[in-house]
Each structure stands twice: as structure tokens, then as C-alpha cells.
XYZ file of C-alpha atoms in Angstrom:
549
model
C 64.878 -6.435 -6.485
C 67.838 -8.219 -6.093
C 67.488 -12.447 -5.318
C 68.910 -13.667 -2.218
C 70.450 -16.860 -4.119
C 73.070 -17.772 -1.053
C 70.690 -17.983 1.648
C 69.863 -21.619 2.768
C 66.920 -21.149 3.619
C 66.131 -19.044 0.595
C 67.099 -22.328 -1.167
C 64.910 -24.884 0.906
C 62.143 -22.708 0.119
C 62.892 -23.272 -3.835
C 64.040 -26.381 -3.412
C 60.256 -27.428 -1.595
C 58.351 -26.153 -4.052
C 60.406 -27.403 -7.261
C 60.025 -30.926 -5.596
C 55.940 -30.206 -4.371
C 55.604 -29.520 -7.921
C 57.738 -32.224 -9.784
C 55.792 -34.634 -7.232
C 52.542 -33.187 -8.666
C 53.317 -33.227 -12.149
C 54.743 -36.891 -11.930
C 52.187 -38.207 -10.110
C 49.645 -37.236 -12.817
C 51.069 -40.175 -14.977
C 49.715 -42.623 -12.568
C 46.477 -41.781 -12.485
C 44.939 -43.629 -14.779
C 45.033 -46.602 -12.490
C 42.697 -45.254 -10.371
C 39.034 -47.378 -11.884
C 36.677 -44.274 -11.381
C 36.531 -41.567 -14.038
C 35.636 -38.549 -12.129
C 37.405 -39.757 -8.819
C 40.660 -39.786 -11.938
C 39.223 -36.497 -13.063
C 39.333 -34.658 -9.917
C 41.912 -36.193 -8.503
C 44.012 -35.231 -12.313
C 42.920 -31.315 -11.403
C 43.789 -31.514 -8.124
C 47.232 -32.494 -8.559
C 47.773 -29.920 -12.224
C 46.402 -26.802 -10.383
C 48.743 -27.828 -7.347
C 51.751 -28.617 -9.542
C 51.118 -24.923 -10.773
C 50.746 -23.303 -7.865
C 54.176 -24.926 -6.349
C 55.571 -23.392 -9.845
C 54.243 -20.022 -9.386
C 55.547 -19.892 -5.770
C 58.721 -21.180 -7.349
C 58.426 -17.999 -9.521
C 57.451 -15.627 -7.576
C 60.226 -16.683 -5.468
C 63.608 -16.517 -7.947
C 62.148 -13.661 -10.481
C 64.767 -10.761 -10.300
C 61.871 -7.921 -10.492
C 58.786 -6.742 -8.581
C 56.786 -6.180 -11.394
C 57.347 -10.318 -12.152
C 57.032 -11.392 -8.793
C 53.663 -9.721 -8.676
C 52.755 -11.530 -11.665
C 53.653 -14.977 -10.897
C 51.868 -14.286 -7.066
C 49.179 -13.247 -9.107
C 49.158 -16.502 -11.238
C 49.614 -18.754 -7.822
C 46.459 -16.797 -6.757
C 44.141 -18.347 -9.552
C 45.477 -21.649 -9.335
C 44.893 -21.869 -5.561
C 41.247 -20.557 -5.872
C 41.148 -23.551 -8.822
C 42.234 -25.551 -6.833
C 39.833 -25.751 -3.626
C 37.218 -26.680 -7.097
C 39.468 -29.698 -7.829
C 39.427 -30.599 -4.162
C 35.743 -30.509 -3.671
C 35.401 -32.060 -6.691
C 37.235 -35.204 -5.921
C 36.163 -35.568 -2.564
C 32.248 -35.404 -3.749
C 33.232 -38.184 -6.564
C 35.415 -39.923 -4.081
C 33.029 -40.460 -1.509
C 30.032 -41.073 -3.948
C 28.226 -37.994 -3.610
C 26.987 -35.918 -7.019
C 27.362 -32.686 -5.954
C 30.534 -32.302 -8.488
C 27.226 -33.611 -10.699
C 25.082 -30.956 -9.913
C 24.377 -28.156 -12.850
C 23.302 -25.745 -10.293
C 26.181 -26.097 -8.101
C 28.820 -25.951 -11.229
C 27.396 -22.757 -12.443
C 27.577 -21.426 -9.058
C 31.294 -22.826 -8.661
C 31.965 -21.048 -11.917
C 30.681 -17.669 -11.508
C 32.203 -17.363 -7.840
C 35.304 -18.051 -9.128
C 35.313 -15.809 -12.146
C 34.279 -13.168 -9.727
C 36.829 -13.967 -6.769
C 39.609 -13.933 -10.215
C 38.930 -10.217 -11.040
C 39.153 -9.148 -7.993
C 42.512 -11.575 -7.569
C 43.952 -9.922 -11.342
C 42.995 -6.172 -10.442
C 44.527 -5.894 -6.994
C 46.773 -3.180 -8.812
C 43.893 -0.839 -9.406
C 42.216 -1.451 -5.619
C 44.834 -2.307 -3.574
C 41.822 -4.650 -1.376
C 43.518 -8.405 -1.898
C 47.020 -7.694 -1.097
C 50.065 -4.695 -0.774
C 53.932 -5.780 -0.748
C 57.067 -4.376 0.275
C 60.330 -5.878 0.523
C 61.547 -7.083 3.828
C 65.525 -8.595 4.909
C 63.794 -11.297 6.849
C 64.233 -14.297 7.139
C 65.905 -13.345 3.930
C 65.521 -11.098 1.663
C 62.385 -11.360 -0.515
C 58.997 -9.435 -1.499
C 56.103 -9.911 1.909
C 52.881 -9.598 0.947
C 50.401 -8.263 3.498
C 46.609 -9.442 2.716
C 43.776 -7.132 3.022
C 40.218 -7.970 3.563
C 39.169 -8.957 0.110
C 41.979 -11.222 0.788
C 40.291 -12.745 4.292
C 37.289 -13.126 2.660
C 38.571 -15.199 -0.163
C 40.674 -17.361 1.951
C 37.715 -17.633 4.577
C 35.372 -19.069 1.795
C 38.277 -21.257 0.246
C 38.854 -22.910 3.789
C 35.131 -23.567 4.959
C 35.031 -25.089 1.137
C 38.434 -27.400 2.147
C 36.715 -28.262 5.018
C 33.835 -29.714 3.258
C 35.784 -32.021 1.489
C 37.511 -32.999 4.760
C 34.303 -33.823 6.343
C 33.043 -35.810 3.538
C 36.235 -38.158 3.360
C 36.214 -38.271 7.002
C 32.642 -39.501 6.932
C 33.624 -42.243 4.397
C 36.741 -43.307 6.417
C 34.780 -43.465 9.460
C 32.065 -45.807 7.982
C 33.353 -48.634 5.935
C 35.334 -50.955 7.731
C 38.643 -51.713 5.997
C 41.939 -50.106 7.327
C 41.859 -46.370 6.042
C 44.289 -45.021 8.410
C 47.287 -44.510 6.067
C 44.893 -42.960 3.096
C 43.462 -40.685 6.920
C 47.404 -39.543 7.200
C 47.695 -38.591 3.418
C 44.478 -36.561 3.901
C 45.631 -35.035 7.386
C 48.871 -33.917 5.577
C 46.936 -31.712 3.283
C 45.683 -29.842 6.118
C 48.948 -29.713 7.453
C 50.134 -26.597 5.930
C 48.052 -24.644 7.696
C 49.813 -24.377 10.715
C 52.894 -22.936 8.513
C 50.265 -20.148 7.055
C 49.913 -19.021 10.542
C 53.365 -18.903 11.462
C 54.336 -17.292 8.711
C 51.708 -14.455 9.344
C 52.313 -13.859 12.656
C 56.271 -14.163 12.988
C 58.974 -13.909 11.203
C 60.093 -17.312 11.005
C 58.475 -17.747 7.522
C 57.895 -15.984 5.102
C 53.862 -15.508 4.451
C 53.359 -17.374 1.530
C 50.805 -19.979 1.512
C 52.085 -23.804 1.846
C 49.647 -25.938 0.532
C 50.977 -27.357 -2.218
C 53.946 -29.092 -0.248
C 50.912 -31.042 1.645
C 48.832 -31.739 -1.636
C 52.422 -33.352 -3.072
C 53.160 -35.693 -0.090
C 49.061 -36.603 -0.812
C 50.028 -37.570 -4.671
C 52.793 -39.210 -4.521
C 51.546 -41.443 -0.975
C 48.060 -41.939 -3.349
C 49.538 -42.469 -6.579
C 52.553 -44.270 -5.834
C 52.587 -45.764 -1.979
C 48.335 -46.470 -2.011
C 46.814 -46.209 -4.790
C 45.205 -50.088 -4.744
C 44.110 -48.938 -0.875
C 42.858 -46.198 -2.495
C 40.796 -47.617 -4.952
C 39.713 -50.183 -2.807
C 38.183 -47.611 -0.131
C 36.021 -46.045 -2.863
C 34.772 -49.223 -4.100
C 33.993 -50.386 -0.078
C 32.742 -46.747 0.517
C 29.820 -47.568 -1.758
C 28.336 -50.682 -0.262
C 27.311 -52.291 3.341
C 27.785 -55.773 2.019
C 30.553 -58.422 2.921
C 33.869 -57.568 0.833
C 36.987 -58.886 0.573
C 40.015 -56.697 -1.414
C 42.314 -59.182 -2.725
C 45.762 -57.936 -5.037
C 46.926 -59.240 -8.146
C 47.727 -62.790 -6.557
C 44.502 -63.449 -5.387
C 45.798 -62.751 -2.080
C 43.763 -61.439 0.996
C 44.409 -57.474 1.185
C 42.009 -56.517 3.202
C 38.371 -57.450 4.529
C 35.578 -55.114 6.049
C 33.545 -56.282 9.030
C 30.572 -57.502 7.666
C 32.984 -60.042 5.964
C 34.706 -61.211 9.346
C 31.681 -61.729 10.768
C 30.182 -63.862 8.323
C 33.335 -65.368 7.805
C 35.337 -66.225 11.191
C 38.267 -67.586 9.053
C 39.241 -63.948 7.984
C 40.271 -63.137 11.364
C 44.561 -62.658 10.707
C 44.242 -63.661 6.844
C 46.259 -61.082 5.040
C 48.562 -61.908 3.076
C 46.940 -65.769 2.015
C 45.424 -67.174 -1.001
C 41.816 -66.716 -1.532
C 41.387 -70.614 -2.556
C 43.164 -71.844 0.172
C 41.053 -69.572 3.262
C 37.884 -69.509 1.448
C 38.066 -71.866 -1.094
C 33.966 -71.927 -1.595
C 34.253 -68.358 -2.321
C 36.673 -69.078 -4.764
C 34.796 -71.432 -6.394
C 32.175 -69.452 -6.745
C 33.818 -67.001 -8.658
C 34.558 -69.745 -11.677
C 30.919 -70.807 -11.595
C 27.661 -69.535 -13.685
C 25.263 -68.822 -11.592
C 28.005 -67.331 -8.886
C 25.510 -68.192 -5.614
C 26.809 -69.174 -2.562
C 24.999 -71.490 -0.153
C 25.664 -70.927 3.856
C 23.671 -72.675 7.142
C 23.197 -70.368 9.225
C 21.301 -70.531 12.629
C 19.602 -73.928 11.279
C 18.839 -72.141 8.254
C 20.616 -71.876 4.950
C 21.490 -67.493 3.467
C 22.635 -67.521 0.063
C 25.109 -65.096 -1.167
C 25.997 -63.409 -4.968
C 28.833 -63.702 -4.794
C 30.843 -60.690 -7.202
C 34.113 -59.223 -8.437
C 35.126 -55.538 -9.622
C 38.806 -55.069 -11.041
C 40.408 -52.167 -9.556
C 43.262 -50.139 -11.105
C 43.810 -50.996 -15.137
C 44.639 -54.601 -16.522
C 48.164 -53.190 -17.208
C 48.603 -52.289 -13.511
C 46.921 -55.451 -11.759
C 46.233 -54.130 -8.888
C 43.518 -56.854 -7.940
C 39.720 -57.448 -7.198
C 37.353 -56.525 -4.798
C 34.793 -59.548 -3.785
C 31.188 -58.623 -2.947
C 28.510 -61.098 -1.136
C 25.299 -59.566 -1.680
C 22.805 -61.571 0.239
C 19.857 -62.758 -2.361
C 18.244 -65.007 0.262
C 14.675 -63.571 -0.004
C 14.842 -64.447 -3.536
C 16.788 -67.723 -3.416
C 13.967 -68.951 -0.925
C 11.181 -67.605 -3.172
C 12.614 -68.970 -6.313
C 13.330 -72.565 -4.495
C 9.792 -72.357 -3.596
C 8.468 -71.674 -6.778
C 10.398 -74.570 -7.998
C 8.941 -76.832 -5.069
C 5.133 -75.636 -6.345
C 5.632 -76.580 -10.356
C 6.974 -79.641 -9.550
C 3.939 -80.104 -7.106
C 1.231 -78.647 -9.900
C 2.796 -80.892 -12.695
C 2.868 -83.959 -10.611
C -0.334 -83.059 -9.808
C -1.674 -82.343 -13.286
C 0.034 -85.931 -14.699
C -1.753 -87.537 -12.000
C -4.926 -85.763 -12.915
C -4.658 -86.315 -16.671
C -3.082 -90.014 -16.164
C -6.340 -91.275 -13.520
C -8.504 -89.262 -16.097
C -7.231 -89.981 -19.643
C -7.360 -94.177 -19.118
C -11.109 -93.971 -18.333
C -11.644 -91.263 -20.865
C -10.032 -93.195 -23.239
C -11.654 -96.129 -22.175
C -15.375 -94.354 -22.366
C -14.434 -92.665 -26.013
C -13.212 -95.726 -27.895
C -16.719 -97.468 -26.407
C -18.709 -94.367 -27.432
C -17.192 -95.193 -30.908
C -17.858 -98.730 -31.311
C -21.413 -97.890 -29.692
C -22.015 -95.318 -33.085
C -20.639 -98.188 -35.052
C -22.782 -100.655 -33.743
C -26.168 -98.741 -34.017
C -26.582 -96.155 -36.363
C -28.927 -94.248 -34.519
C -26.956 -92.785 -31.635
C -25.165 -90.222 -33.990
C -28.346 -88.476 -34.282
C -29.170 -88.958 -31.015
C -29.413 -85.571 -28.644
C -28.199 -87.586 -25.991
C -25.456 -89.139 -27.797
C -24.501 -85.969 -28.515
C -24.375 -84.311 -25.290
C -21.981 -87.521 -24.233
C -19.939 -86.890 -27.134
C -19.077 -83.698 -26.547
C -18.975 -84.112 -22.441
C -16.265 -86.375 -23.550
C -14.403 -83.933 -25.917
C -14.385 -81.315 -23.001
C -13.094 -83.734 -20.755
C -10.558 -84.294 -23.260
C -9.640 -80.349 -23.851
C -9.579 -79.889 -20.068
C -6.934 -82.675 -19.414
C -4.865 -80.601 -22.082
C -5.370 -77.614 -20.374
C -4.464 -78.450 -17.045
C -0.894 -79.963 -18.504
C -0.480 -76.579 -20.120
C -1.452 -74.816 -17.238
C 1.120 -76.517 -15.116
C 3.824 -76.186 -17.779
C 3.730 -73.151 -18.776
C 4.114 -71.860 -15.644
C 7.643 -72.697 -14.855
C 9.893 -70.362 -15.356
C 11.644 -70.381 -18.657
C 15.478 -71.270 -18.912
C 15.729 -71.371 -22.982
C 15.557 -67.813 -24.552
C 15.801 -67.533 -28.196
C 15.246 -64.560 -30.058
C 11.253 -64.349 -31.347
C 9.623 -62.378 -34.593
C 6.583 -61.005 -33.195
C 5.259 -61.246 -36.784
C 6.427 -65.105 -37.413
C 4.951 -66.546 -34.014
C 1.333 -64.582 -34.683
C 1.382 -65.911 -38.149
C 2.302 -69.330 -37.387
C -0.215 -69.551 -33.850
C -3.006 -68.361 -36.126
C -2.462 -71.560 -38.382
C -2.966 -73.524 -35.859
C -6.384 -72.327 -34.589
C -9.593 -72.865 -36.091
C -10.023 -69.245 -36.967
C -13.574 -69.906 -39.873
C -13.825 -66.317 -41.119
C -11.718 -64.340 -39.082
C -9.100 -62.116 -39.951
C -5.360 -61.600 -38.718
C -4.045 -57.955 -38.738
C -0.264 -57.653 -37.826
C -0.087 -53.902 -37.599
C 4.139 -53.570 -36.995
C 6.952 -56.061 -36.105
C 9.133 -56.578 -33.276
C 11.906 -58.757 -32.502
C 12.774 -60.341 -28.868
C 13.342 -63.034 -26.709
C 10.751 -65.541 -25.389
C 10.392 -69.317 -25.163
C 8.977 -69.764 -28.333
C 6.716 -72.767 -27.559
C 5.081 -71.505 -25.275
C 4.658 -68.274 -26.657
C 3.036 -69.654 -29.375
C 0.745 -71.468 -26.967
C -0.162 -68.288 -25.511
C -0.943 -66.679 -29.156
C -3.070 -69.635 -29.794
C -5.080 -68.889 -26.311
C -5.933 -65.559 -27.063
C -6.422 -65.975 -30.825
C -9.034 -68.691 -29.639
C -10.435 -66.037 -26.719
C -11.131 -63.462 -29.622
C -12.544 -65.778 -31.747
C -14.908 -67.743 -29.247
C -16.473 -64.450 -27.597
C -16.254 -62.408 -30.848
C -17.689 -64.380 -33.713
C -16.003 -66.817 -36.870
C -15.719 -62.957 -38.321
C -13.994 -61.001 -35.786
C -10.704 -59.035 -37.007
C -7.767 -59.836 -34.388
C -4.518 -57.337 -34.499
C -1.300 -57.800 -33.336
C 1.223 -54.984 -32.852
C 3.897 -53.198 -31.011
C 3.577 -50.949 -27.933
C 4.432 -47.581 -29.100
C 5.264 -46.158 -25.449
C 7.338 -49.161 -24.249
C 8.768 -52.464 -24.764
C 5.492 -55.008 -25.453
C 3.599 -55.732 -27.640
C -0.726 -56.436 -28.272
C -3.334 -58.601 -29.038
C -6.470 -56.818 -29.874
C -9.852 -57.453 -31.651
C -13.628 -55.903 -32.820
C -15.516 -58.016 -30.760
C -17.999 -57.318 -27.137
C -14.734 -56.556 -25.210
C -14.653 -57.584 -21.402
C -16.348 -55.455 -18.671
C -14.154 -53.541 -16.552
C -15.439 -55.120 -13.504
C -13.785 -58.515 -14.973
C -11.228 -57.589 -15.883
C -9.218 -58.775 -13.217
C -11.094 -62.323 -13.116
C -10.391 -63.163 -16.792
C -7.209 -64.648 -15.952
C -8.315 -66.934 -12.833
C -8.144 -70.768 -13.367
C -11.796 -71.870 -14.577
C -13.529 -68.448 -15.122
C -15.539 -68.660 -18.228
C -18.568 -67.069 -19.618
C -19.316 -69.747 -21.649
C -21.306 -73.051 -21.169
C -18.678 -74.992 -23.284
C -15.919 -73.197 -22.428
C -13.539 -74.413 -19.861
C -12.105 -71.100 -18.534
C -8.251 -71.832 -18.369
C -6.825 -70.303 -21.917
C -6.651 -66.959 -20.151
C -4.786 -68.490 -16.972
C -2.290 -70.233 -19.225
C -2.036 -66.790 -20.964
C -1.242 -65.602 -17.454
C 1.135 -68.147 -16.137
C 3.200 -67.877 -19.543
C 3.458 -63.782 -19.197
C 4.907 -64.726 -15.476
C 7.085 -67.195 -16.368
C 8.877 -64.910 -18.789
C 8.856 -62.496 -16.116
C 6.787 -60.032 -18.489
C 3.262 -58.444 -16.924
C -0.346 -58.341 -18.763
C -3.227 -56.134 -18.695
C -6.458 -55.836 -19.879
C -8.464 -52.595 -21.910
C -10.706 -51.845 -24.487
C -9.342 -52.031 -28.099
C -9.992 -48.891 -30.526
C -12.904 -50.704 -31.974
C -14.310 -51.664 -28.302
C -13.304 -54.988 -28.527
C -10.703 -56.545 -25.765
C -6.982 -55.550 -25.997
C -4.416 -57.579 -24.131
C -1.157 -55.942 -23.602
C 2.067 -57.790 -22.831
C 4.543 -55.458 -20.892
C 8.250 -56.132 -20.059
C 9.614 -57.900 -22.796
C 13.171 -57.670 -23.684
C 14.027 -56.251 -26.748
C 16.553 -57.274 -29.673
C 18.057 -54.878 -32.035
């Protein structure tokens, strides 16, 4: 079949497509500016199985014989159907969904489409997707008329186009930055629609299908007009919070409504310096803890204040700010701060008004056994002695109580082994025996983890004999670890009680080394429970720790 290569409009035709897929091809280059991998990853198919299908058009458009034609039509056939995949797939990665995710969906994407491509590559045996014949206008070339295995196809292809559409529409329509030029880019793809149906029903155009001249103008308007708008979007699409988009200057881009509301001065800022509209904002960027403090309505809101690089380093295309408001927690932490300073004033007080007449009452208690020789054997010397020593041990206690409850600000990393060993030194432990069954490293305070060591080491060893057997090990289902031993073991019904401030089942025992236990699991933000060791004994389990490899 001879080429018509003088026609002008013959040439346009060639000359579209070459461009559509140059534009495709080119565009692919840039793409790794764009921060999300499978956002890149569709996006990358997208514009390959585009650039194709422009090329095969290109082909079937310039080849001198039928029998070539047919085959590069055929070829533009599976790269169209591959490319409605793409499509979805970066529009469900785009706009945060994880369909593109889904195993069940892939397999179903990838058996549709091998069976759509045999019946696509054996159109010569059933004649169903498509019949040609040549035709003089609007110049000479090869029309293909579609059949209904054709319809069908393209009906499933479009309602599967149209998906994507809806779920960038949705995303456009909810954040609130300015998506109305990334809305035109997207519009465009549809755009080449309305030249399918012309060229179906008149002889205008030729029927041939046009998409790929859209999908072009979309990659080179994404990858080389918007691409930092584009990125941006995605980034705003995932979150309700204040943002700010800034470029590579630091420079105001672009702002979402949440973020003009809770800052007035955004209203017209484009275009100037972060530091100079917000400079707090700004600062809190450079700053540790990154928490910024606003009065609002009499009261203050505190904000996290956050930054995510868009693009590459190499490309600098700038930062998106996020204010996440931590307020609840602010306001709790604040007024856990407010309540340890309270309990240790307290507790100095306590031990300060106590420990001068204590003092006072032991050092005449001494000179009193000095003086006559019979009070030492005295039962009611005796009883005073040790009233006094209990006093004395529940002064300590209340100062460790109070401490150890802060939260802890010094981590260091901790030897489970090395911190049971050393705790056990320091405990009056007569007969007993230490069993550390595995090791574990991780981080703690380690003060006051050895306090809390020493508390249960004593716990064991005052309910379950001078010869009770105490283990130590590791969690083997999660990050923890275990104090257990072979003594009575604690009642289920107690369980819950063991760890209140002056529960004790013990005359002599003051009934705060299990609530200083308790107070030093919450200040490292870790949880405890009680349950029955393998010997029946008690079995305290430390959950939550954080781990060092």
C-alpha cells in the first residue's frame, strides 16, 4: 500500500505522534524527582507504554505494507491495554490508596489482560476486534473498523480510566492547596476522546485512537512545568493538618487552609521568606524538640512542627511544613511535670519534718543503750528500735517513690545480665539464689533500674524465704524481659493491688517496693504484669522495652 508522504495532514499526523512520543520518552528522565516510589513507578509506566503506543501509531502510520501496518496496530493495541494498568496504577499510589497494593487485584489485572492480548494478537484468525480496508480519505491510509470484541475492550478500558479520574478528582477536590493547573494536565488526558469520536463518525480523522498526544502534554506539564506542585499535592493529599509548601529558598509556595486559618499572616504570602512571615515556625525547625507554643482562645495549642523534602537533593525542589497539633499530650505531659514536682516537694518535706526528729529520737535511743545496759535486751527497747528503723526505711521509700517516677530523660544502653548481677549485691539475699536464664541488651535509666531490681529481688526474698531461687530472663514472644521466683506466688485476686502505695502483707513491711517498681516501669514508658512463675512462685514481666542490637 503505497504511503501518502505529501499530504499535510498525513504529516501532522506523524509529526504528533513522533513529538507525543519523544515527549514521553524524555520526560521519563525526570522522574526520579518525584519523592514517592510507586507514584515514580506508575507514573515511569505510564509515560513508556504511552511513548510506545505514539511509536506504534507512528508505525502503523509510514510502513509501506498492510501486512506491517497490521502489525505495528497490533503492537499499539497491547501497549494501550498496558497502559490503562499504568494509569490506574499511578492514580491509586498517587492519591494514597493500595489498590495498585492489592495481590488479589494484580492477579486479576494480569489475567484480564493476558486474556484481552490473545484476543488483541489473533484478530487474524476471528476477525471479532477489528477488519481494515484502505480508504483515500482524508488521505490515503489503512481504516480500521472495530467489531464488538473491540467495544468491549475499549468499554472496560474507559470505565477503568475513569476510575483513576475519579480518584484524582477526589484528591484535588479535598486538600486545599491550588491544584488547578495539575486539574488541566489531568483534563487533557481525557481530552482525546472527543477526537476518537470524530474520527469514528466522520471523515475528518482518521479512526485511530489519540491518547497518547494527551498523556504527552500530561508528562512534559508534570515532569517539566509542575513537578514540585506535583509532589507537593501528594504529600498534602495525605494529611488534614496545617502545611505550608515552601521551594528551594525557603520561600512560601503554597499553603492549605487549615494553615491560613491558624495562621492569618499567610493570607497573600507567596513568594516570601519563611523566617521573615513566620519566623517562630522557622525557628522551630532548627530546634530539638521542634514544638510550637500558640494562645489560643485564652488557652495555649502546641504544634509539631515537621519537614519532608520533596523532589531529590540534586533537584531542590523544597520542603513541605507540617503542624501536627500534640496539645492533648503537651497538656498531659506539662501536668505530669506539675505533679512530680508536687510529690517530690512533698516527699522532701515529709522526709525533712521527719528525718530531724528521727534523727533526733535514734541518736538518744543510742546513748540510752549506752547508758544502761539493759535496754538492748529489753522487748520494749526493741520494738522502739525497730519502729525507728521502719521509720527510717519509709522516709527512703517515699523519696524513691517520688523520684522514680519522673519520667526519664538519660537513656543509656543496659545489660540485662550486668544490672541483675550488680542489684543482687546490693540486697541482703542470706541463702538465696540468682538464676539469669538469657541476656538482653537495651536502654533504661540505669539507676533506677537497678533500684527497681533491688525492689523485687527484696519482694522475692521477703515473701519467699532466705532460700528462694529468683530468675531473670528474656521474653521469648516480645521485647521484655522477667523476674521470677519458687516462692507462695501472689493470688490472682491481688494481683492488681500489689503495686498500690502501702499495700503489704507483712507486719514489718512497708508496702511501697512494688509501687516504686511501678512508677519506674511508667517512667520508662514500659508496662508490668503480674503471673504465676513455672514453679508457682510470682513472675513479674516488664513489657515495652526498647531493644539494642
Amino acid at each position: 500500500m503505497a504511503v501518502s508522504t505529501t499530504s499535510p495532514l498525513f504529516l501532522l499526523y506523524v509529526g504528533l505522534f513522533v513529538v507525543a512520543a519523544l515527549a514521553c520518552f524524555i520526560s521519563l528522565t525526570r522522574l526520579q524527582r518525584i519523592t514517592n516510589a510507586d507514584t515514580r513507578r506508575g507514573l515511569w509506566a505510564l509515560l513508556l507504554t504511552s511513548g510506545g503506543w505514539a511509536t506504534a501509531h507512528v508505525g502503523f502510520l509510514v510502513s509501506p505494507t498492510i501486512s506491517l501496518k497490521l502489525a505495528w496496530y497490533t503492537f499499539g493495541l497491547v501497549l494501550g491495554l498496558a497502559a490503562v494498568g499504568a494509569w490506574l496504577y499511578f492514580c491509586s499510589a498517587y492519591t494514597g490508596r493500595t489498590y495498585h497494593r492489592n495481590p488479589t487485584y494484580r492477579r486479576l489485572a494480569i489475567a484480564v489482560y493476558i486474556v484481552l492480548v490473545a484476543v488483541k494478537v489473533t484478530n487474524p484468525l476471528h476477525q471479532g476486534y477489528f477488519t481494515t480496508t484502505a480508504v483515500a480519505t482524508p488521505f490515503p491510509h489503512l481504516s480500521v473498523y472495530t467489531g464488538p470484541l473491540h467495544w468491549t475492550a475499549m468499554g472496560l478500558s474507559y470505565a477503568l480510566a475513569f476510575v483513576g479520574y475519579f480518584m484524582l478528582l477526589e484528591l484535588f477536590t479535598e486538600i486545599d492547596l491550588d491544584t488547578r493547573a495539575l486539574l488541566a494536565l489531568v483534563g487533557i488526558t481525557g481530552l482525546p476522546v472527543v477526537f476518537d469520536i470524530i474520527g469514528y463518525t466522520t471523515p475528518y480523522l482518521i479512526d485511530i485512537t489519540y491518547e497518547p498526544l494527551g498523556v504527552a502534554v500530561f508528562a512534559v506539564g508534570v515532569a517539566f512545568v509542575y513537578i514540585d506542585q506535583f509532589d507537593a499535592i501528594q504529600l498534602a493529599g495525605e494529611r488534614d493538618e496545617p502545611i505550608i509548601a515552601l521551594d528551594a529558598s525557603n520561600h512560601i509556595r503554597d499553603t492549605n487552609r487549615a494553615a491560613q486559618t491558624l495562621f492569618p499572616d499567610l493570607d497573600g504570602a507567596e513568594g516570601t521568606p519563611l523566617k521573615t512571615t513566620l519566623p517562630r515556625v522557622a525557628d522551630c525547625l532548627d530546634s530539638d524538640d521542634a514544638i510550637l507554643k500558640l494562645q489560643q482562645e485564652d488557652r495555649p495549642r502546641y504544634y509539631h512542627v515537621t519537614e519532608t523534602p520533596y523532589g531529590t537533593a540534586k533537584a531542590g525542589l523544597g520542603r513541605t511544613i507540617l503542624l501536627t497539633d500534640v496539645t492533648d499530650r503537651e497538656r498531659y505531659r506539662e501536668e505530669l511535670v506539675r505533679q512530680n514536682e508536687r510529690l517530690e516537694q512533698f516527699a522532701s518535706l515529709v522526709s525533712h519534718d521527719l528525718r530531724n526528729p528521727l534523727n533526733v529520737a535514734t541518736g538518744r535511743f543510742e546513748l540510752l543503750r549506752e547508758d544502761i545496759e539493759e535496754v538492748a535486751e529489753n522487748e520494749h527497747a526493741v520494738a522502739i528500735e525497730r519502729a525507728l528503723t521502719r521509720m527510717e526505711d519509709l522516709i527512703r521509700q517515699i523519696l524513691s517513690l517520688a523520684r522514680d517516677g519522673q519520667p526519664v530523660e538519660q537513656w543509656d544502653a543496659v545489660l540485662l545480665s550486668s544490672v541483675a548481677q550488680n542489684s543482687w549485691e546490693m540486697v541482703e539475699t542470706n541463702a538465696a539464689e540468682l538464676r539469669v536464664e538469657d541476656d538482653l541488651t537495651f536502654k533504661a535509666d540505669p539507676t533506677r533500674l537497678q533500684r527497681l531490681f533491688e525492689n523485687l529481688f527484696r519482694n522475692s526474698i521477703d515473701h519467699g524465704g532466705p532460700d528462694v531461687t529468683v530468675s531473670v530472663g528474656v521474653l521469648p514472644d516480645r521485647p521484655g524481659f522477667y523476674v521470677a521466683d519458687d516462692g507462695p506466688g501472689i493470688p490472682e485476686s491481688d494481683r492488681e493491688s500489689v503495686f498500690d502505695p502501702g499495700y503489704t502483707t507483712r507486719e514489718e513491711g512497708t508496702g511501697f517496693g512494688l509501687a516504686i517498681v511501678a512508677e519506674t516501669v511508667a517512667a520508662h514508658g514500659w508496662k508490668i504484669q503480674v503471673t504465676e512463675s513455672e514453679t508457682g512462685g510470682a513472675r513479674f514481666e516488664i513489657l515495652g522495652v526498647e531493644t539494642v542490637t
